[in-house]
Short mmCIF file of C-alpha atoms in Angstrom, two decimals:
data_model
loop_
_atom_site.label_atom_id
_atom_site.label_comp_id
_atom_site.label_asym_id
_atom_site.label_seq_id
_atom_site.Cartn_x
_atom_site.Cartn_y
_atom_site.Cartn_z
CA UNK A 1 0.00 0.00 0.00
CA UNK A 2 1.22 3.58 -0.79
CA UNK A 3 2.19 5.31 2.20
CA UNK A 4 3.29 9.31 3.18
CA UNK A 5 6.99 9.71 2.81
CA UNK A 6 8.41 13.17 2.96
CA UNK A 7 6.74 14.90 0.69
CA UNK A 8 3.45 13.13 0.46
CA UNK A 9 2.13 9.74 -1.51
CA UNK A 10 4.59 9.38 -4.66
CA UNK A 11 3.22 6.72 -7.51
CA UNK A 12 3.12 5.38 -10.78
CA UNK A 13 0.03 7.35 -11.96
CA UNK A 14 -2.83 4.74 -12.93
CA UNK A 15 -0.22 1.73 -11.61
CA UNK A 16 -0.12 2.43 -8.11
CA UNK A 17 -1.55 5.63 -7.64
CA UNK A 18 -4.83 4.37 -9.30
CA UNK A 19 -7.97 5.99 -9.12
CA UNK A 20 -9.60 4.22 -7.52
CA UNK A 21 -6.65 4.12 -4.84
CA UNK A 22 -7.19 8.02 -5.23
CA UNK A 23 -10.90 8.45 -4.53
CA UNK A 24 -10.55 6.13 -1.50
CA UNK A 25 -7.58 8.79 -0.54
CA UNK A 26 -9.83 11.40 -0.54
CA UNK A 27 -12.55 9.45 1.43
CA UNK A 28 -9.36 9.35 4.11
CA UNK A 29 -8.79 12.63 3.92
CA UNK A 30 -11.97 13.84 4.31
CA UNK A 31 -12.44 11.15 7.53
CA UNK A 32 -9.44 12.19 9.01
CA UNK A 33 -9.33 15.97 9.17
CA UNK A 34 -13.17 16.78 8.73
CA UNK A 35 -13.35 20.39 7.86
CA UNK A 36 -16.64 22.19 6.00
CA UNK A 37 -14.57 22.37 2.78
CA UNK A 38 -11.22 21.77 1.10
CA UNK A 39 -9.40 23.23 -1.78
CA UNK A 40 -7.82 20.93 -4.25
CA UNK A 41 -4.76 22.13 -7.51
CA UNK A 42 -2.96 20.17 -9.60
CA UNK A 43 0.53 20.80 -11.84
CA UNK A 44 0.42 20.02 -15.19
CA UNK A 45 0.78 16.44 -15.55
CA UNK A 46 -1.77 15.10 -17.62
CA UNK A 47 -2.82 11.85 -14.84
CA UNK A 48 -3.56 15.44 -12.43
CA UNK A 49 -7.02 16.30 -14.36
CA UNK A 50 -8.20 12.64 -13.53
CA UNK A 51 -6.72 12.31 -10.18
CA UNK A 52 -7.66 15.50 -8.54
CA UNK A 53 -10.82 14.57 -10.04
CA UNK A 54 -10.97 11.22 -8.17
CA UNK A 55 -9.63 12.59 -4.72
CA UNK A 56 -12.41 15.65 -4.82
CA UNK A 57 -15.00 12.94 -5.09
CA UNK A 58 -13.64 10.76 -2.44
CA UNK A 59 -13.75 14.00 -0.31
CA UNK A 60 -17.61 15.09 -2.04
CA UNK A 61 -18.35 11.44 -1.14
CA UNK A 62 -18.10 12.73 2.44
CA UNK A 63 -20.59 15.72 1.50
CA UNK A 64 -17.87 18.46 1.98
CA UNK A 65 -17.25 20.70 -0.97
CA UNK A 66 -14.42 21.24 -2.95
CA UNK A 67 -12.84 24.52 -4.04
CA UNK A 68 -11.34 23.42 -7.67
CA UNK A 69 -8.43 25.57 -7.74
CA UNK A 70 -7.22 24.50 -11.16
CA UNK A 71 -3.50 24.25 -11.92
CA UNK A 72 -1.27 26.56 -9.28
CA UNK A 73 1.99 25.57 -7.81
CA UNK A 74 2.37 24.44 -4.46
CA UNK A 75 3.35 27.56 -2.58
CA UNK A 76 0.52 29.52 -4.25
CA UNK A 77 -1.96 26.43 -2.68
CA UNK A 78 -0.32 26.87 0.67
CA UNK A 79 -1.20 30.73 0.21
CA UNK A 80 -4.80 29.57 -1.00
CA UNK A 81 -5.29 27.22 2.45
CA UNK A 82 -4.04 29.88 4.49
CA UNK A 83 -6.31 32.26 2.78
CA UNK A 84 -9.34 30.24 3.24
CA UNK A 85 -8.48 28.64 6.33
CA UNK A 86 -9.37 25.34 4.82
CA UNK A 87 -6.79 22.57 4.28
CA UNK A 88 -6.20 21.97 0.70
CA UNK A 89 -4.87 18.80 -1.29
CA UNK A 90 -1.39 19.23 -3.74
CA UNK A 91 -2.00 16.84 -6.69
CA UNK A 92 1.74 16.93 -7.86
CA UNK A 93 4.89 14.86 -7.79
CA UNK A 94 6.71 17.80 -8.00
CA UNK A 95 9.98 17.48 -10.41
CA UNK A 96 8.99 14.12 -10.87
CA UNK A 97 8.29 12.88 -15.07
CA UNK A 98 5.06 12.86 -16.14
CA UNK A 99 4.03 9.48 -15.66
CA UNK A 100 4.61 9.87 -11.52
CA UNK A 101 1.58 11.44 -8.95
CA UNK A 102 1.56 12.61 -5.99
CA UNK A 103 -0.88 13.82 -3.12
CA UNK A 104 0.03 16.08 -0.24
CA UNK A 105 -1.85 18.07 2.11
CA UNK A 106 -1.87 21.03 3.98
CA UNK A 107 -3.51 21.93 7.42
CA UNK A 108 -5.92 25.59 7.48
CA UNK A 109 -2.36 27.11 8.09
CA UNK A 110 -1.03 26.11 4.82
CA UNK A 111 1.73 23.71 6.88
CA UNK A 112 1.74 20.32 5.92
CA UNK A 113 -0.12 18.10 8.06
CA UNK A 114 1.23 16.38 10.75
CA UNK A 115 2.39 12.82 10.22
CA UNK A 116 0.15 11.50 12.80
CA UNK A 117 -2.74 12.77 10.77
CA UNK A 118 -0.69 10.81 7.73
CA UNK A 119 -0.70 7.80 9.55
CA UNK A 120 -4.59 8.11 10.43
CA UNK A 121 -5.47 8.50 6.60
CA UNK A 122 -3.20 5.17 5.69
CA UNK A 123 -5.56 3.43 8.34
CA UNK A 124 -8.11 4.49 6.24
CA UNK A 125 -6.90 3.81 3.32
CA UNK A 126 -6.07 0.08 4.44
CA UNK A 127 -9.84 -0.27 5.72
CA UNK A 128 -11.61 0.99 2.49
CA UNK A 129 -9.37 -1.19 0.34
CA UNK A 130 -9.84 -4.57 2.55
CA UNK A 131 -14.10 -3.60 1.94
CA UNK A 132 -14.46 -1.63 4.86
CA UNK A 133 -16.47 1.26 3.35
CA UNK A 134 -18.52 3.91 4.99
CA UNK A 135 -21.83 4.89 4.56
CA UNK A 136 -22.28 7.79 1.71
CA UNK A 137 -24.99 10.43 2.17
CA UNK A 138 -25.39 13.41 -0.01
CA UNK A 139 -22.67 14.70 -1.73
CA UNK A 140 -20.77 18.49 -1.54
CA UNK A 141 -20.50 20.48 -4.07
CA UNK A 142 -17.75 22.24 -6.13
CA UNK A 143 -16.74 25.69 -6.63
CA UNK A 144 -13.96 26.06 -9.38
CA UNK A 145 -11.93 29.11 -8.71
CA UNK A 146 -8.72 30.95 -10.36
CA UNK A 147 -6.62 32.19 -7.38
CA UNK A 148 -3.65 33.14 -10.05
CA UNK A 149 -4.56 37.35 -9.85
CA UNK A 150 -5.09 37.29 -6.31
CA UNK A 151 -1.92 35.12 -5.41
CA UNK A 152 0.33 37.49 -7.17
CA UNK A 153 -1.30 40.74 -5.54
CA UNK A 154 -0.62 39.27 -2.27
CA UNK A 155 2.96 38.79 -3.10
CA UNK A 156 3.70 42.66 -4.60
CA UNK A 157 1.53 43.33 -1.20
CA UNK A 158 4.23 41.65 0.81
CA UNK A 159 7.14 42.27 -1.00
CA UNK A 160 6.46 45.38 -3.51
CA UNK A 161 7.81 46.23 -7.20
CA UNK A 162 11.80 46.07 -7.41
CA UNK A 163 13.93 49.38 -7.46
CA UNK A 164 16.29 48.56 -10.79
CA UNK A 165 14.84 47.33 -13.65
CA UNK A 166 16.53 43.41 -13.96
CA UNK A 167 16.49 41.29 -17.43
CA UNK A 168 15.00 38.09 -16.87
CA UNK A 169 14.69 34.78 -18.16
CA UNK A 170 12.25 32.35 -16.85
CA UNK A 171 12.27 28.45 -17.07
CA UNK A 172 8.51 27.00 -15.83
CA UNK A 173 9.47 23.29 -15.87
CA UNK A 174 6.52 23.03 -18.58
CA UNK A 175 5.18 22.78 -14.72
CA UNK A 176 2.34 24.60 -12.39
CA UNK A 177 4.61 27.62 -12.89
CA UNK A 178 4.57 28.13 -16.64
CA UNK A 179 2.22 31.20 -17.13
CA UNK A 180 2.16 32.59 -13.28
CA UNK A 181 6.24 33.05 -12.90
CA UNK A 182 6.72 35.62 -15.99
CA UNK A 183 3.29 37.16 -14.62
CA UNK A 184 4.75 37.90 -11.57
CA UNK A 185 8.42 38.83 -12.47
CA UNK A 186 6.73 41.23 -15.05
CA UNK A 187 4.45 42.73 -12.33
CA UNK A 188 7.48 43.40 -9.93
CA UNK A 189 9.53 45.31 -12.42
CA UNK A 190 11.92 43.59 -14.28
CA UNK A 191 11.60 42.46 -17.58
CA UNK A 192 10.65 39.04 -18.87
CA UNK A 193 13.83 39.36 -22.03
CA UNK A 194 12.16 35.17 -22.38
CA UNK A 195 10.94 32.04 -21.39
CA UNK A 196 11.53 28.33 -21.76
CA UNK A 197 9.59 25.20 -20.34
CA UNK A 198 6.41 27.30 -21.02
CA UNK A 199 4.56 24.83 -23.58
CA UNK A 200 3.16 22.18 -20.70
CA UNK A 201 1.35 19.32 -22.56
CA UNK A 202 0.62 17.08 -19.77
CA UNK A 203 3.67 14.56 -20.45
CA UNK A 204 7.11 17.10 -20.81
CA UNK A 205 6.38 18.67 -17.26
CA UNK A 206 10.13 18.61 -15.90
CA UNK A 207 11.46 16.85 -18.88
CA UNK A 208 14.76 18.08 -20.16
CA UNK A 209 13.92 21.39 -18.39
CA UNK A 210 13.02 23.28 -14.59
CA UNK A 211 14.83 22.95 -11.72
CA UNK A 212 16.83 19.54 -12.81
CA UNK A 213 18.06 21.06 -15.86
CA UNK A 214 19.93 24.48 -15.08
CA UNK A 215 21.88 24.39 -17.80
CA UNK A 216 19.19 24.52 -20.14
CA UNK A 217 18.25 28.29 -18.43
CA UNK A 218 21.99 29.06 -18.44
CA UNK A 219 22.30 28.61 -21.95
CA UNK A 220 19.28 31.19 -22.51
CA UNK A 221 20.41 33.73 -20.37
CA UNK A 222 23.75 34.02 -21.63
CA UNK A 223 22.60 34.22 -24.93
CA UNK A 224 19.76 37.02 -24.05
CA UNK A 225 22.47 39.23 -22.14
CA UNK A 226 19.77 38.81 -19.29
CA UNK A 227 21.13 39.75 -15.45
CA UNK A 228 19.04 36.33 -14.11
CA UNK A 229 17.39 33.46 -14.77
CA UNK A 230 15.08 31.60 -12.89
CA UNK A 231 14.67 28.29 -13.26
CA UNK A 232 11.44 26.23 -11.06
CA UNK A 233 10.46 22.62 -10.93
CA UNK A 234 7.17 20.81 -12.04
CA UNK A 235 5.10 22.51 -8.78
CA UNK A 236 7.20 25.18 -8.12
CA UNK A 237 8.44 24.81 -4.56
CA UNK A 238 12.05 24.94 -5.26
CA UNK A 239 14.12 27.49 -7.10
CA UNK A 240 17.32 27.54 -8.89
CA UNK A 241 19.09 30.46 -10.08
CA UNK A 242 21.52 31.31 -13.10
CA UNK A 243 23.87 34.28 -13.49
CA UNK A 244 24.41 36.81 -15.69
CA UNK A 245 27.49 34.16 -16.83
CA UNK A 246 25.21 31.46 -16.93
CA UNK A 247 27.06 30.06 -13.83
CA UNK A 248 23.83 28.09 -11.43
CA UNK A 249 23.17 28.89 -7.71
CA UNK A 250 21.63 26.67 -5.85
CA UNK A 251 19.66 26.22 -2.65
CA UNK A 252 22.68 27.06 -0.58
CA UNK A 253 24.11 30.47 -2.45
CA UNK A 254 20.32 31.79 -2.42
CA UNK A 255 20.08 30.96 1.43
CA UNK A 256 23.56 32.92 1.88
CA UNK A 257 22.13 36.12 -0.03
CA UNK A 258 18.87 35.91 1.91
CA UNK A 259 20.24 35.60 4.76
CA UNK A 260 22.36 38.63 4.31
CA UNK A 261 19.45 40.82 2.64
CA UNK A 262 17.26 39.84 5.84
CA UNK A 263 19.84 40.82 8.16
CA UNK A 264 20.44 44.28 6.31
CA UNK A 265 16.59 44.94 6.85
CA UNK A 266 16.60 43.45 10.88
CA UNK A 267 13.95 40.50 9.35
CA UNK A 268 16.84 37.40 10.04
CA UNK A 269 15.32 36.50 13.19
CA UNK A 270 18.10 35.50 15.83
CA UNK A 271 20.87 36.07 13.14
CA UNK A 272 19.86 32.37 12.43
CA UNK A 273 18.97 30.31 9.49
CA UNK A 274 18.00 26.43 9.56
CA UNK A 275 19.57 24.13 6.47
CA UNK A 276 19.95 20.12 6.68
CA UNK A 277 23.22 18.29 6.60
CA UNK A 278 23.35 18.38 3.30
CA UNK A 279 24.37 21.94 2.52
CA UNK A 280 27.89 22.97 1.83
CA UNK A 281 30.11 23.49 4.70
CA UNK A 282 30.84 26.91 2.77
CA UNK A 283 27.12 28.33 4.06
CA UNK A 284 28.75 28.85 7.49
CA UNK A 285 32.06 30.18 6.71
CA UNK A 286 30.46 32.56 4.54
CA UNK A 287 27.94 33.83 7.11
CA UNK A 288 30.56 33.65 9.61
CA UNK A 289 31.92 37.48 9.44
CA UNK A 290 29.09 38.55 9.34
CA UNK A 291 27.41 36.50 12.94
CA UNK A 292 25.29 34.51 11.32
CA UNK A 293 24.97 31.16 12.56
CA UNK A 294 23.60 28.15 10.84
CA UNK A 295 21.52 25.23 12.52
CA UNK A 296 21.54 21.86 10.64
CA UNK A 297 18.46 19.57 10.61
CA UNK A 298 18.37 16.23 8.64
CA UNK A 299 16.84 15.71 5.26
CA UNK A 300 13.62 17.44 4.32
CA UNK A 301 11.71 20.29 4.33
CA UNK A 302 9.41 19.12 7.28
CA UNK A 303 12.80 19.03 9.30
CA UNK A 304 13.73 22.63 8.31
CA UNK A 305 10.06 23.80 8.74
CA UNK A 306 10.09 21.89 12.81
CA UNK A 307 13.52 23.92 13.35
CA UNK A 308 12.50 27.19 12.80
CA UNK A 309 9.31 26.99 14.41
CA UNK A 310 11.37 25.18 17.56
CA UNK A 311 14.18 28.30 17.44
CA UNK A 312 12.06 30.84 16.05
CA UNK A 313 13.75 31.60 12.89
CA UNK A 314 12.58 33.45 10.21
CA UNK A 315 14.77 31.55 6.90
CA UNK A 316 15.40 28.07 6.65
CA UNK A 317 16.07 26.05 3.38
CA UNK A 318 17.79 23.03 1.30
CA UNK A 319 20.59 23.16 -1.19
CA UNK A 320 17.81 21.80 -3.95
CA UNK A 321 16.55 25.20 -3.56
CA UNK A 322 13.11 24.38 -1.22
CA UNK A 323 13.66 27.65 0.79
CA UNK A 324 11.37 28.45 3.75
CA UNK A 325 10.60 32.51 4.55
CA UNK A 326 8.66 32.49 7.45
CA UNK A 327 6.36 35.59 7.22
CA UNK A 328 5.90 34.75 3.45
CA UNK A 329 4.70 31.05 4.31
CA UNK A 330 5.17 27.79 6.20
CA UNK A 331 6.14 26.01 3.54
CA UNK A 332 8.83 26.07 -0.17
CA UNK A 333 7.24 28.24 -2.33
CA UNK A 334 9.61 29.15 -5.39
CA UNK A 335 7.73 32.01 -6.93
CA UNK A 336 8.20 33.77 -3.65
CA UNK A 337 11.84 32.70 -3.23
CA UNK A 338 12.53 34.25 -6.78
CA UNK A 339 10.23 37.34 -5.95
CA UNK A 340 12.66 37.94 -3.02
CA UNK A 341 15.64 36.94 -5.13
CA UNK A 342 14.53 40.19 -7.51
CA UNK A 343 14.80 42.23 -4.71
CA UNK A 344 18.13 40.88 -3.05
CA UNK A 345 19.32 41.39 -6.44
CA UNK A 346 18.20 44.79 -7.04
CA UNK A 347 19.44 45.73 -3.69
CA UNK A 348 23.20 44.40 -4.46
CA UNK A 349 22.84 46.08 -7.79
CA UNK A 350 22.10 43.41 -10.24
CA UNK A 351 25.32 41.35 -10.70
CA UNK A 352 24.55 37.50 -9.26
CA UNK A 353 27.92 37.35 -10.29
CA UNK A 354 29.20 40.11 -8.63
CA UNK A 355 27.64 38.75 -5.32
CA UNK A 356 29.01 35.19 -5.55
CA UNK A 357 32.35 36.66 -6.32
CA UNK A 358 31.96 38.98 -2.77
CA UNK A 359 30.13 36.61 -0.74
CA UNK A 360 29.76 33.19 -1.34
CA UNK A 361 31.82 29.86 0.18
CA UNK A 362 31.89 26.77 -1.64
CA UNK A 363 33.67 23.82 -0.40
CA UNK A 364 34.42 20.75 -2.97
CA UNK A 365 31.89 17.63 -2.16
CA UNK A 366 31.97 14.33 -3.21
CA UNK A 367 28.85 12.09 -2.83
CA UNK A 368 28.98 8.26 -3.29
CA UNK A 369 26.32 5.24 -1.78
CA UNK A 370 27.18 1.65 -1.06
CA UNK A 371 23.79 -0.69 -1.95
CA UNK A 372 23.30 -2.86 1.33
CA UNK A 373 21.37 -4.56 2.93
CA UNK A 374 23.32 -4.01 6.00
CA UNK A 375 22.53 -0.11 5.81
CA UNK A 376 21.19 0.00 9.17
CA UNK A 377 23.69 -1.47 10.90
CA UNK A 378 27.02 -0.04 9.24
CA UNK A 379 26.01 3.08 11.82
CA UNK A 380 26.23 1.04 14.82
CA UNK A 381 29.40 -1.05 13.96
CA UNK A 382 32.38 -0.56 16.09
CA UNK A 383 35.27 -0.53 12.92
CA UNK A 384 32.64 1.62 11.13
CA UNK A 385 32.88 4.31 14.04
CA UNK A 386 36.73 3.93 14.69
CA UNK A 387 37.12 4.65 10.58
CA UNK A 388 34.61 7.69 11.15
CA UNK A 389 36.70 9.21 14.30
CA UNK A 390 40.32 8.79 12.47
CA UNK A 391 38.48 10.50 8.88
CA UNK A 392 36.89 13.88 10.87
CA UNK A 393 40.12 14.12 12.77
CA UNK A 394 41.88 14.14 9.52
CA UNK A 395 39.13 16.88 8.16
CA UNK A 396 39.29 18.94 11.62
CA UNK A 397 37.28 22.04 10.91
CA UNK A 398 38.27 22.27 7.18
CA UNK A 399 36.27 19.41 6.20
CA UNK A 400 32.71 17.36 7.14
CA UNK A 401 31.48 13.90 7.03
CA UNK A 402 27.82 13.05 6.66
CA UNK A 403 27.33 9.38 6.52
CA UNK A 404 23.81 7.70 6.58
CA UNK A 405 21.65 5.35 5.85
CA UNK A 406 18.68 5.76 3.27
CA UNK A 407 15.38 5.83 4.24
CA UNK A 408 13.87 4.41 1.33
CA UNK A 409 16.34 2.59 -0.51
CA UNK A 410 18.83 -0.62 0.54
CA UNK A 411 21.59 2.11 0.23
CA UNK A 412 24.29 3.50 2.45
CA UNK A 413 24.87 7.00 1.62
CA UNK A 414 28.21 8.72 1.57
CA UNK A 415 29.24 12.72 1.51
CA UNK A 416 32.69 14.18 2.34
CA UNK A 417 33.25 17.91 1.83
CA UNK A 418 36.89 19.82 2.39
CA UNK A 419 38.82 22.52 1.11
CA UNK A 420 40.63 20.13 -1.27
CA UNK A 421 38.62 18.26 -3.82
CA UNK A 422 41.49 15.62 -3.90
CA UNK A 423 41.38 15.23 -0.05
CA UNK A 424 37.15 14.75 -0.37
CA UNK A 425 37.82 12.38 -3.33
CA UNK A 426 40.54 10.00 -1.53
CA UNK A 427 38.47 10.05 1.98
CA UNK A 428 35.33 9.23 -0.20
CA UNK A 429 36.83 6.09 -2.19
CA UNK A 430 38.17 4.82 1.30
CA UNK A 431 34.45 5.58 2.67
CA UNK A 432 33.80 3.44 -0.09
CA UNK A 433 35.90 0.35 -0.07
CA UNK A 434 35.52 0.10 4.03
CA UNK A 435 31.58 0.14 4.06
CA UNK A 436 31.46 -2.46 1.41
CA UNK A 437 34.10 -4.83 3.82
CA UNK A 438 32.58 -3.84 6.66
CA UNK A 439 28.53 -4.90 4.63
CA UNK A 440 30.06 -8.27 3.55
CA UNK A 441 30.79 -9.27 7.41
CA UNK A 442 27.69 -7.93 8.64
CA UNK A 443 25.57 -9.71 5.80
CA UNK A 444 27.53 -13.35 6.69
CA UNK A 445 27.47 -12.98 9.85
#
């Protein structure tokens, strides 16, 4: 049975994320969290018509009515909850191709909901597929609305129309973003020089383009002369950025300039930001001069989003680009991360460049994964620790280990940063050859 991971119910669309398996979602959904009404968007993908579709009547089924919101991007259906104070359902498996679905939901406060609530709709979901079905009474009604206009007036409300004119070049992923991105970037200011992955047909949503495919974007915006591009993924709750050199910034870079913009304008809560172990060691040495300190979570936006609501923060993000701003939303919303980038940019006078020349860190990392089925266990072994003490010794402060097992996969996951790529590269391919000894005894044993 499908089951919430950490960014909702991923699928084959029509394989495992059936239909049917989608209308008995939405009979969960509706059992679980009970509210008068729900809203309900999709991206682009063309299994979202049916399966929003099928999830609305699950919830209908249930006689509570259904806002159709259409095709919007996540953050913008975050905004919509939060604006209704109704929990609304993401149909979207984000920068996922075409033929995956997904279903996510967020509580009245445009959060996600809590996994305990996950773990109650599963229980449906097991009952109503073993035959245990409720009894049906009338059924709600729907109410499609566009929330595109009123999304993007909340946004210039909050953030306002940029001071220097910027040339821009937007990629939409072919995704939720496709039409709404240049509309917004056009109604802060700068000007929309062109646009790629704006043809969605239901099947090329993220395909060869978005937030996967920078270089695409960079191509594009070197060629236009343009001072930015930005580039979104299939739902639009990440952002990557390119240069006016065509060189890409992810997650991390974006975080650093945020960080620094809030702090200018005394909005960086605590002179703290929240990122996972998985963004470059550089983040804090370049935020160092300037006492800004950086708290790690692990993996996942749900991690970043518990940290800054445990220390109060007001910035939190991922090096994918999934970027939290607090008093613009609970939750990764890239239109708003590249509305904000506008204006970071305008304030530092329009050269990304310029900016990542000044201000940015970037320390070499090397990933690597051993497949085991041991993955669990490598953690706990004694050798496995004794290697790990001797390696972040060697590293000292110029240099970081994260070492993990997968959650979903029979994979043991490997990342060394240090100042020297040669140094991350030999303490990797040891990483390497010791797990895979150290698997084999713990698999014969």
């Amino acid at each position: 049975m499908l089951r919430f991971g950490t960014d909702g119910i991923r699928g084959k669309a029509n394989q495992e994320l059936t239909m049917e398996v989608g209308y008995w979602l939405g009979v969960g959904i509706a059992k679980a969290i009970q509210p008068p009404a729900f809203a309900i968007g999709r991206d682009t993908r063309e299994s979202g018509y049916w399966l929003a579709h099928a999830v609305g009547l699950g919830i209908a089924s249930l006689g509570i009515d259904i806002i159709d919101c259409g095709v919007l991007p996540t953050g913008a259906l975050s905004w919509v909850a939060r604006s209704l104070a109704l929990p609304t359902v993401v149909i979207s498996a984000s920068h996922n191709p075409y033929f995956d679905n997904g279903i996510k939901v967020f509580d009245a406060d445009g959060a996600k909901i809590s996994a305990n609530t996950e773990r109650g709709i599963e229980g449906y979901l097991a009952e109503f597929l073993e035959g245990k079905r409720p009894f049906f009474g009338p059924l709600g009604g729907v109410d499609q609305r566009s929330f595109e206009d009123s999304y993007v007036d909340w946004v210039l409300t909050k953030l306002g129309v940029i001071e220097h004119p910027l040339r821009v070049v937007i990629d939409g992923a072919n995704g939720a973003a496709w039409r709404l991105g240049p509309n917004l970037a056009t109604r802060m200011g700068a000007e929309v020089v062109a646009t790629i992955g704006d043809k969605p047909d239901g099947r090329n949503i993220n395909a060869g383009v978005g937030a996967l495919h920078p270089d695409v974007l960079a191509s594009v915006v070197v060629q236009h002369q343009a001072d930015l591009g930005l580039c979104f993924d299939g739902d639009a709750d990440r952002l990557i950025a390119v240069s006016e050199s065509g060189a890409i910034v992810d997650g991390d870079e974006l975080l650093t300039m945020f960080a620094l913009y809030l702090q200018r304008r005394g909005a960086l809560a605590h002179d703290s930001l929240a990122v996972t172990i998985m963004s470059n060691l550089g983040i804090e040495r370049a935020l160092e001069p300037h006492a800004i300190s950086v708290v790690r979570t692990d993996v996942g936006d749900r991690q970043i989003a518990t940290a800054m609501t445990r220390d109060q923060l007001s910035l939190g993000g991922e090096q994918s680009g999934h970027i939290i701003v607090k008093n613009l939303g609970p939750t990764g919303d890239g239109l708003v991360s590249g509305a904000l980038l506008l204006h970071a940019l305008s304030d530092w006078g329009g050269s990304l460049d310029r900016f990542r020349a000044e201000e940015v860190v970037r320390y070499p990392q090397v990933h690597r994964q051993v497949r085991t089925q041991a993955r669990d266990r490598i953690i706990l072994d004694p050798d496995f620790m004794e290697l790990r003490a001797d390696l972040e010794a060697e590293l000292g402060s110029e240099g970081r280990l994260v070492l993990r097992p997968s959650g979903t996969e029979p994979v043991f996951r490997i990342l060394v940063e240090a100042a020297d790529i040669s140094v991350a590269t030999r303490l990797a391919e040891q990483l390497v050859t010791e797990v895979e000894a150290i698997s084999r005894r713990l698999t014969t044993v």
